[in-house]
Coordinates of N, CA and C and ligand atoms in Angstrom, one line a residue:
X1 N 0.8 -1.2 0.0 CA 0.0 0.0 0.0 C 0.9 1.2 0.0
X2 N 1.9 0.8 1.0 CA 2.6 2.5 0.9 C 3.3 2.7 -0.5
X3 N 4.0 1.7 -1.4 CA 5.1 1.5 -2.6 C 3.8 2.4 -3.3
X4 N 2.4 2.0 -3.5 CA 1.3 2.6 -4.3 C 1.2 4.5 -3.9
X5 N 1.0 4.6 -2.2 CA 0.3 5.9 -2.2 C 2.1 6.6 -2.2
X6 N 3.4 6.2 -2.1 CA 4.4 7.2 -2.1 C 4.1 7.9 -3.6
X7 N 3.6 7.3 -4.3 CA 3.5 7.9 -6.0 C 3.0 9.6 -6.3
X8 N 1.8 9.1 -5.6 CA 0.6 9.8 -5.2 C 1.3 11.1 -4.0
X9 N 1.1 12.3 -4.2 CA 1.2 13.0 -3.1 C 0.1 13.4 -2.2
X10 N -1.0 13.7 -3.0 CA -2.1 13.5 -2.1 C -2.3 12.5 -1.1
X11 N -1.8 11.2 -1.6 CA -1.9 9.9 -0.9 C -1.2 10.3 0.5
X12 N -0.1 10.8 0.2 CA 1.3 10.6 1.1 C 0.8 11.5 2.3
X13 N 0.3 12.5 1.6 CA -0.3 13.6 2.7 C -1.3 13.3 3.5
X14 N -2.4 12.2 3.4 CA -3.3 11.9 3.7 C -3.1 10.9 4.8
X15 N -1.9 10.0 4.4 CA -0.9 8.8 5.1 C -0.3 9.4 6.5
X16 N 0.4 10.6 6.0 CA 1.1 11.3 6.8 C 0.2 12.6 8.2
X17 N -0.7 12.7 7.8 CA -1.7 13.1 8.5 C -2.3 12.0 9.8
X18 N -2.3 11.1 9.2 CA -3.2 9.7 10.0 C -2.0 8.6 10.8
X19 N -1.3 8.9 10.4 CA -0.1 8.2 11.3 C 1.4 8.6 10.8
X20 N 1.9 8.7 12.2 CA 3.2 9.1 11.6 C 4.0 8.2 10.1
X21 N 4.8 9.1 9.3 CA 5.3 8.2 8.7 C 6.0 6.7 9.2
X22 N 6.3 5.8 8.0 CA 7.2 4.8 8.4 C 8.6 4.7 9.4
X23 N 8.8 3.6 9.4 CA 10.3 3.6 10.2 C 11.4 4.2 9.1
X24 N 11.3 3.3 7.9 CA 12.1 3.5 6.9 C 12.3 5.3 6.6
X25 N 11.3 6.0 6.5 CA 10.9 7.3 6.3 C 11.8 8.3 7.3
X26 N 11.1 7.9 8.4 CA 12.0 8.2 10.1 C 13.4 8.3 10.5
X27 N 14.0 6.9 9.7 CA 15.2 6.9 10.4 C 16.3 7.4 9.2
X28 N 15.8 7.7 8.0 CA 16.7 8.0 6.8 C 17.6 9.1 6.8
X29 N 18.6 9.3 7.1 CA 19.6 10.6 7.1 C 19.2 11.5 5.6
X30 N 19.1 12.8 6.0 CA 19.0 14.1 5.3 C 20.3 13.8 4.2
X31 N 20.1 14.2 2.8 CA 21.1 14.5 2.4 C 21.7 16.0 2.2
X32 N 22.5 16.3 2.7 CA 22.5 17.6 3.2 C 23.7 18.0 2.4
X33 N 22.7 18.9 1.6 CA 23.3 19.4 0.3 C 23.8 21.0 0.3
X34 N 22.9 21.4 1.8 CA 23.1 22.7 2.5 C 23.4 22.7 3.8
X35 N 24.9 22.3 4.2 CA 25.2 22.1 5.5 C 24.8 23.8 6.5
X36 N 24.9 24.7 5.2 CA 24.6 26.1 5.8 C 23.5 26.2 6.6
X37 N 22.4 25.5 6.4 CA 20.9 25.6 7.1 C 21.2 25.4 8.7
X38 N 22.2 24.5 9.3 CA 22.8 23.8 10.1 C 23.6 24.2 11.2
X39 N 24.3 25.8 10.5 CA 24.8 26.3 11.3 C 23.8 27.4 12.3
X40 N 24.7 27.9 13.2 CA 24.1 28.3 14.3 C 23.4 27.8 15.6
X41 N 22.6 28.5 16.4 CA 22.5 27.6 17.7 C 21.1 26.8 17.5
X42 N 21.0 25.8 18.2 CA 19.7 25.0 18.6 C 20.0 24.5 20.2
X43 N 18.7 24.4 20.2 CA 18.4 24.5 21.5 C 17.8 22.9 21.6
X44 N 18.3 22.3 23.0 CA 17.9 21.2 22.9 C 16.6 20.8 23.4
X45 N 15.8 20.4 22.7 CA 14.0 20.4 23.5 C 14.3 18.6 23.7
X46 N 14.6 17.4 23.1 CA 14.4 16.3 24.0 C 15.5 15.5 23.5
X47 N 15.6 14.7 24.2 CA 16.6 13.8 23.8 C 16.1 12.0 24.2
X48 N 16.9 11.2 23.5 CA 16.5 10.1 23.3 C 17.7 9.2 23.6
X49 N 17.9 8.3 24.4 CA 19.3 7.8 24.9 C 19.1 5.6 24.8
X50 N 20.4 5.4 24.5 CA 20.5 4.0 24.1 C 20.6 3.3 25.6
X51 N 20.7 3.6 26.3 CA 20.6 2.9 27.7 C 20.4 4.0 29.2
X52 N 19.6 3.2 29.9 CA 19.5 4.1 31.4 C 20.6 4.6 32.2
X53 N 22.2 4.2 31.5 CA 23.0 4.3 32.5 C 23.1 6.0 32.3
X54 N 23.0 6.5 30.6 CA 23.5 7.7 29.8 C 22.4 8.4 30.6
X55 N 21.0 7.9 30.5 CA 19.7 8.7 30.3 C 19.8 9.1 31.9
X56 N 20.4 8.6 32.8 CA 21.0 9.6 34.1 C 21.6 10.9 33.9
X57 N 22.8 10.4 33.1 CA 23.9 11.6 32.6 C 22.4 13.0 32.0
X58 N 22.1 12.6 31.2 CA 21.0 13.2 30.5 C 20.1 14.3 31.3
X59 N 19.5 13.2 32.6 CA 18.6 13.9 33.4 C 18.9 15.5 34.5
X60 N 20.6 15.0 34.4 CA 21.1 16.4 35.4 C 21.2 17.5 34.6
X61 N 21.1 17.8 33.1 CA 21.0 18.9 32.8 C 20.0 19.6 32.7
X62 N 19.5 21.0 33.1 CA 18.3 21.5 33.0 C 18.0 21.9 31.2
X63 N 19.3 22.6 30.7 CA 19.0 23.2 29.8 C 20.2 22.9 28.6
X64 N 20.1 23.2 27.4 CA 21.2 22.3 26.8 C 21.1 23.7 25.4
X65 N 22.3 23.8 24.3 CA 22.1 23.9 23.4 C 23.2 23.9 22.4
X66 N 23.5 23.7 21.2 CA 24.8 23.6 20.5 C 24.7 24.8 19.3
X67 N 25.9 25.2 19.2 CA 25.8 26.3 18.1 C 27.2 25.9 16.8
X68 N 27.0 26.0 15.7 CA 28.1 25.4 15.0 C 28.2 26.3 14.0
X69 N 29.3 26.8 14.2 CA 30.2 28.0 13.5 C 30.9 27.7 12.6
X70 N 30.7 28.0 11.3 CA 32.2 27.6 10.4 C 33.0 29.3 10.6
X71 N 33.7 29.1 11.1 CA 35.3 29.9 11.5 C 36.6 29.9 10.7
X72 N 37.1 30.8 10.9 CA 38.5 31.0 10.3 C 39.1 29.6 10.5
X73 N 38.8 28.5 11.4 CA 40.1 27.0 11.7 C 39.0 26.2 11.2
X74 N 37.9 26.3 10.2 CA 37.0 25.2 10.3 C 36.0 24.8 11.0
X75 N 35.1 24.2 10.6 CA 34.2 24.0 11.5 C 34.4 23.9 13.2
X76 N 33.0 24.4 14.3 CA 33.1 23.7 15.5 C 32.1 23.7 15.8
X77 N 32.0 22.7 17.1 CA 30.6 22.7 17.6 C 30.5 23.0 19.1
X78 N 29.8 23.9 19.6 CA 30.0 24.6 21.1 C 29.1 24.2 21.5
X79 N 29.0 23.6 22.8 CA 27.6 23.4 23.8 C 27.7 24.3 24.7
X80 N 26.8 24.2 25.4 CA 26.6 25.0 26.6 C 25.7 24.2 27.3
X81 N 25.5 23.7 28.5 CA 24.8 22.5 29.7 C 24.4 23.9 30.8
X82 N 23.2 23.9 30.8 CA 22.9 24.4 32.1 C 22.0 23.6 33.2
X83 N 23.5 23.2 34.4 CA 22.6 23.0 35.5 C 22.4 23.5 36.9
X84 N 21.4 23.8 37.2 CA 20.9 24.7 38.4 C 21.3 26.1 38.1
X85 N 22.3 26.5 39.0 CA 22.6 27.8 38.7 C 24.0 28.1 38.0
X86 N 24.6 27.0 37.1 CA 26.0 26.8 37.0 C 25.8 26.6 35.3
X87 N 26.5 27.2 34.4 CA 26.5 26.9 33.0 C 27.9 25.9 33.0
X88 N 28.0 25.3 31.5 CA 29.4 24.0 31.5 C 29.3 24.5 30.0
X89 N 30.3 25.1 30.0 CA 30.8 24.9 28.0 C 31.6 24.1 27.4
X90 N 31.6 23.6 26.4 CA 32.4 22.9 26.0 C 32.6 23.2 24.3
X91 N 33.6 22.9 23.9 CA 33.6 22.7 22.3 C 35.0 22.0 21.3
X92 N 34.3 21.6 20.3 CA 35.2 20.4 19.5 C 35.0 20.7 18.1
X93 N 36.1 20.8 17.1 CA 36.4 20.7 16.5 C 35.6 19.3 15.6
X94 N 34.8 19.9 14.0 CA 34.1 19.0 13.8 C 34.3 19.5 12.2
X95 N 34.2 18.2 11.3 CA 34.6 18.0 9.9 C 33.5 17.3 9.1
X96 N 33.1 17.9 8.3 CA 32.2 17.3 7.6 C 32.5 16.0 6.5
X97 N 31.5 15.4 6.6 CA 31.7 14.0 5.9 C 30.7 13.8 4.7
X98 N 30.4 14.2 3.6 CA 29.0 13.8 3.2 C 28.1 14.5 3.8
X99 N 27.0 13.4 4.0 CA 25.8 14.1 4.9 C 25.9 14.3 6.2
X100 N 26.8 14.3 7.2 CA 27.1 14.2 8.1 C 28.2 14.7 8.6
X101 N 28.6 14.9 9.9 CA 30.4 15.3 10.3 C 30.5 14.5 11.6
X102 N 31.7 14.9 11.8 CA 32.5 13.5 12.7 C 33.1 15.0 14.1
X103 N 33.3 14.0 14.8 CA 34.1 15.0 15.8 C 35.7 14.7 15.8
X104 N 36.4 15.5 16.0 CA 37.5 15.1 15.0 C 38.4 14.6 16.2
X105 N 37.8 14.6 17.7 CA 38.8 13.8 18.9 C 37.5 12.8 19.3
X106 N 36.9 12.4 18.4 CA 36.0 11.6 19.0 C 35.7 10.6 17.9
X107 N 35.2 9.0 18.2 CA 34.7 8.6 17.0 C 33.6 8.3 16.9
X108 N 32.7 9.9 17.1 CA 31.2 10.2 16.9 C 30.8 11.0 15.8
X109 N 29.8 9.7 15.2 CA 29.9 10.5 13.9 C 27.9 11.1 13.9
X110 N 27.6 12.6 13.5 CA 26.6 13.0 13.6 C 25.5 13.0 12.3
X111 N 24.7 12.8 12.1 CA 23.4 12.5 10.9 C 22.0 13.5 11.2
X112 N 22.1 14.0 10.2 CA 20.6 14.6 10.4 C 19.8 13.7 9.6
X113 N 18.4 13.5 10.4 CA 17.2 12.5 10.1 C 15.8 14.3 9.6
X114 N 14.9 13.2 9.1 CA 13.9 13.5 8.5 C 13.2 14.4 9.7
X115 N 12.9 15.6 9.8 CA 11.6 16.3 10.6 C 11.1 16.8 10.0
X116 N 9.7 17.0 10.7 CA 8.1 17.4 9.9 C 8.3 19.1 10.5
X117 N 9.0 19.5 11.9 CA 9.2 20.4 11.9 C 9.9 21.6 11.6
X118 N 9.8 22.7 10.9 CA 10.8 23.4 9.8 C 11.8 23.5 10.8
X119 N 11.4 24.2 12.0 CA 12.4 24.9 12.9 C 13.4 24.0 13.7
X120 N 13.3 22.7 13.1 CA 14.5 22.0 14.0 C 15.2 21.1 13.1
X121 N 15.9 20.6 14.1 CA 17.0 19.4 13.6 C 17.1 18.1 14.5
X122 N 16.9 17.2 14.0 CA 17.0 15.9 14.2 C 18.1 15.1 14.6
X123 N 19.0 15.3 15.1 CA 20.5 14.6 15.1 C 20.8 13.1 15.6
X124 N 20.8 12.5 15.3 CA 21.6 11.2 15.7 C 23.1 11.0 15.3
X125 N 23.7 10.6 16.9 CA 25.1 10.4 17.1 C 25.0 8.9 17.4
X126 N 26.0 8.5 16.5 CA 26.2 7.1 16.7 C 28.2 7.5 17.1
X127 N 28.0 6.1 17.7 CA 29.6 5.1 17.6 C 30.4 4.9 16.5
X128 N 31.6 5.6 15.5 CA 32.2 5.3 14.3 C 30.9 4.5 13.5
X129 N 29.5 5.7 14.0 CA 28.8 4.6 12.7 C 27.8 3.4 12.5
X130 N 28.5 3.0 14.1 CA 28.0 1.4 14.4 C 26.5 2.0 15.5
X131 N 26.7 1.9 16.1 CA 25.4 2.3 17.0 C 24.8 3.7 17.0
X132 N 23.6 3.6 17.3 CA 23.3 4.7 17.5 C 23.2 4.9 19.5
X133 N 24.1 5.9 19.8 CA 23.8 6.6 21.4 C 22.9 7.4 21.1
X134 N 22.3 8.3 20.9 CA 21.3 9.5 20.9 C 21.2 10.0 20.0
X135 N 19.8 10.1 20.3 CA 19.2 11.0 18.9 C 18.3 12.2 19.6
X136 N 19.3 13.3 19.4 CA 18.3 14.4 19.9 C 17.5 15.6 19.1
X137 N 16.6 16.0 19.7 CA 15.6 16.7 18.7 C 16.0 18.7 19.1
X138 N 16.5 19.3 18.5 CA 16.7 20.5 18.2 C 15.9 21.5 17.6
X139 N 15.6 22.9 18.4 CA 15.1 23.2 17.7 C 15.0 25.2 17.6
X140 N 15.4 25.8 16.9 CA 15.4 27.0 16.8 C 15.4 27.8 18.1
X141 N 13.8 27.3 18.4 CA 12.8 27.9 19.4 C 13.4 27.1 20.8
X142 N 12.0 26.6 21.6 CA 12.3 26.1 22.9 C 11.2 25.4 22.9
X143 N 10.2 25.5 22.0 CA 9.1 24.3 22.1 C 8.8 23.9 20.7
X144 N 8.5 22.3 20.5 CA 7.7 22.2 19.4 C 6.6 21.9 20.0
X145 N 5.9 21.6 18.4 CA 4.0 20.9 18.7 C 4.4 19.7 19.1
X146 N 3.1 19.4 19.6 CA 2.9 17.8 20.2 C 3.1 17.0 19.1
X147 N 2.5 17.1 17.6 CA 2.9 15.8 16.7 C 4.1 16.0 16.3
X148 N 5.0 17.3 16.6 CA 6.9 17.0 16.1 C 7.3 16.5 17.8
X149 N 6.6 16.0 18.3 CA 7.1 15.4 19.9 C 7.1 14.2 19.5
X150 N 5.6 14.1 18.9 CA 5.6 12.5 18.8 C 6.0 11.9 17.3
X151 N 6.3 12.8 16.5 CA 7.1 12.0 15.5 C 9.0 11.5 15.7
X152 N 9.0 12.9 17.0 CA 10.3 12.3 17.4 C 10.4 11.4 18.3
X153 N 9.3 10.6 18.8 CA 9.1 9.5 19.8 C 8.9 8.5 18.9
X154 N 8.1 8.6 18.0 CA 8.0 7.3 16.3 C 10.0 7.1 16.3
X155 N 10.4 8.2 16.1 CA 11.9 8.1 15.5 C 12.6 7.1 16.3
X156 N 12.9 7.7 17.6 CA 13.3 7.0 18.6 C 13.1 5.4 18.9
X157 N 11.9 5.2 18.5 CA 11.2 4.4 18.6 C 11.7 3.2 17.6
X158 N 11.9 3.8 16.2 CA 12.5 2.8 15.4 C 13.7 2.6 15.5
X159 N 14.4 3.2 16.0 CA 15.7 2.7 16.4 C 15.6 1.9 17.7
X160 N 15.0 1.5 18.3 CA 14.5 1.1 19.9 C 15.3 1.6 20.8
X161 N 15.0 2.9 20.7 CA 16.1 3.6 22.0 C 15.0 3.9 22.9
X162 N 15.4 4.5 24.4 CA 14.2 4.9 25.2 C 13.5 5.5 24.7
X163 N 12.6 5.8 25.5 CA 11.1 7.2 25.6 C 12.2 8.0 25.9
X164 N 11.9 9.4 24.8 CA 12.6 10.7 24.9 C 12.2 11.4 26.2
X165 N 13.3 12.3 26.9 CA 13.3 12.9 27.9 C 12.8 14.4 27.4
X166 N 11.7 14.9 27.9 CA 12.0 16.2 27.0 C 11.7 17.2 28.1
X167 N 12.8 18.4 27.5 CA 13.6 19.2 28.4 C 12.5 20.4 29.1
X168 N 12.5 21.1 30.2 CA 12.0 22.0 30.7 C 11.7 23.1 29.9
X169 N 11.4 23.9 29.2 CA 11.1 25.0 28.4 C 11.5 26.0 28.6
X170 N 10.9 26.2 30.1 CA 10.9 27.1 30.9 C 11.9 27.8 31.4
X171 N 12.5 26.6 31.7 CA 14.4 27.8 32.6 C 15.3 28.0 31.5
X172 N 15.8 28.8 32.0 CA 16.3 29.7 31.4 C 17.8 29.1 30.8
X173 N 18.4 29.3 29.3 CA 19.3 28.9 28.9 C 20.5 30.0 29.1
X174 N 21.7 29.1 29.2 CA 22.8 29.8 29.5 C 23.3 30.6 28.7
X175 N 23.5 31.5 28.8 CA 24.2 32.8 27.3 C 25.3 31.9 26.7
X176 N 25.1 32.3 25.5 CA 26.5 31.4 24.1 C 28.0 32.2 24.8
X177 N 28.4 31.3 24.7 CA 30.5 31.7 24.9 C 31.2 31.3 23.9
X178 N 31.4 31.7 22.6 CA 31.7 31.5 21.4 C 32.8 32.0 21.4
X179 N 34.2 31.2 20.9 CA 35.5 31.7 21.0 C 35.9 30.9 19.6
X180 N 36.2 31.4 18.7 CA 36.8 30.9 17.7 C 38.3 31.0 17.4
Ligands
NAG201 C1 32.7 27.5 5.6 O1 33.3 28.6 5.1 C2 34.2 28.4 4.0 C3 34.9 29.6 3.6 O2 34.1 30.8 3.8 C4 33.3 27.9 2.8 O3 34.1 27.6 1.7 C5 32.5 26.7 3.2 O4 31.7 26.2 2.2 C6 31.8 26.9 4.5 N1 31.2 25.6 4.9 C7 30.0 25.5 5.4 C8 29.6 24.1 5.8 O5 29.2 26.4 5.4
NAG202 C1 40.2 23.4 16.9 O1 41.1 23.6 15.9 C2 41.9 24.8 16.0 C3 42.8 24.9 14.8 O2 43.4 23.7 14.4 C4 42.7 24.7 17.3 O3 43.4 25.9 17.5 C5 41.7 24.5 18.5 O4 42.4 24.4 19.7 C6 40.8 23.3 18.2 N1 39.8 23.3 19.3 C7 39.5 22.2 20.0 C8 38.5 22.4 21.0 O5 40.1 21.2 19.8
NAG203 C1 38.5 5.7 16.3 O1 38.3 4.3 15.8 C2 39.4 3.8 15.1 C3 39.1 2.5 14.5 O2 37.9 1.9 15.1 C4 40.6 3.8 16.0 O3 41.7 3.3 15.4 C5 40.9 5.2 16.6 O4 41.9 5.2 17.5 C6 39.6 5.8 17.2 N1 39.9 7.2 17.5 C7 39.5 7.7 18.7 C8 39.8 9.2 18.9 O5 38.9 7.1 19.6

């Protein structure tokens, strides 16, 4: 049925309306032909973790967000963790691959997946490739709708990773520290 209504766009839209798309649909990396769209900050609204030991690590941050600058040394990617009353910066040097980039002291390689919502980004980090650890949902703002919640819980879902944690809205994110 679906090989018939993908033809069809009315079909698809009709499909896509009534249940989230497929797994296949879900879990397919972006080909990202405009890494430009990509840069700057996102904010982290939930995250999705491959086991309970991480999804602890996960829980003590209130507020999260990554900003990626192409700079005079090449790409980077800067986070910022806020917990309680204490911000944590961090940042690494990151190289594009294709559709995807790698961290260049790490062997985590990053993929953007399919979202229904314009204002965000979908990321999943895997292991050199092999597994997937987390797939978190980003997003311009600080909130999405309920169906880009639950299409990113379908996502999650077809990779069998937990029920997404999703982040407080409310408190307040720590100012960007950008040093290039
Ligand atoms: C980064 O900037 C360089 C030089 O301005 C440019 O050639 C390159 O396409 C940019 N890369 C991305 C991913 O925007
Ligand atoms: C990123 O690369 C630049 C230039 O090679 C280097 O000076 C800087 O220390 C690197 N930053 C990190 C966090 O590794
Ligand atoms: C990444 O993985 C490769 C092969 O699996 C290994 O040789 C290399 O040391 C690893 N690099 C880091 C930074 O862990």
């Amino acid at each position: 049925m679906w090989a018939l209504c993908a033809t069809a766009l009315l079909c698809l839209l009709t499909v896509s309306q009534s249940a989230p798309p497929p797994c296949e649909e879900l879990v397919r990396p972006l080909d990202l032909d405009n890494f430009q769209h990509f840069l700057g900050r996102w904010v982290l609204v939930a995250g999705s973790l491959s086991n309970p030991e991480n999804e602890e690590k996960f829980r003590q941050r209130e507020t999260a967000s990554i900003t990626i600058v192409n700079g005079t040394t090449g790409l980077s990617l800067h986070r910022n963790f806020g917990f309680g009353n204490t911000c944590h910066y961090s940042s690494s040097n990151i190289t594009m691959d294709g559709g995807s980039f790698n961290f260049n002291d790490y062997n985590v390689t990053v993929s953007f997946l399919h979202s229904s919502c314009a204002d965000c980004a979908v990321m999943r980090f895997d292991n050199n490739a092999r597994d997937v650890q987390r797939l978190y949902l980003f997003s311009r703002g600080r909130e999405v709708k309920q169906e880009e919640a639950d299409e990113f819980s379908a996502q999650a879902k077809c990779f069998n990773m937990l029920s997404p944690i999703m982040l407080d809205p409310t408190k307040e994110l720590c100012p960007e520290k950008i040093t290039d």
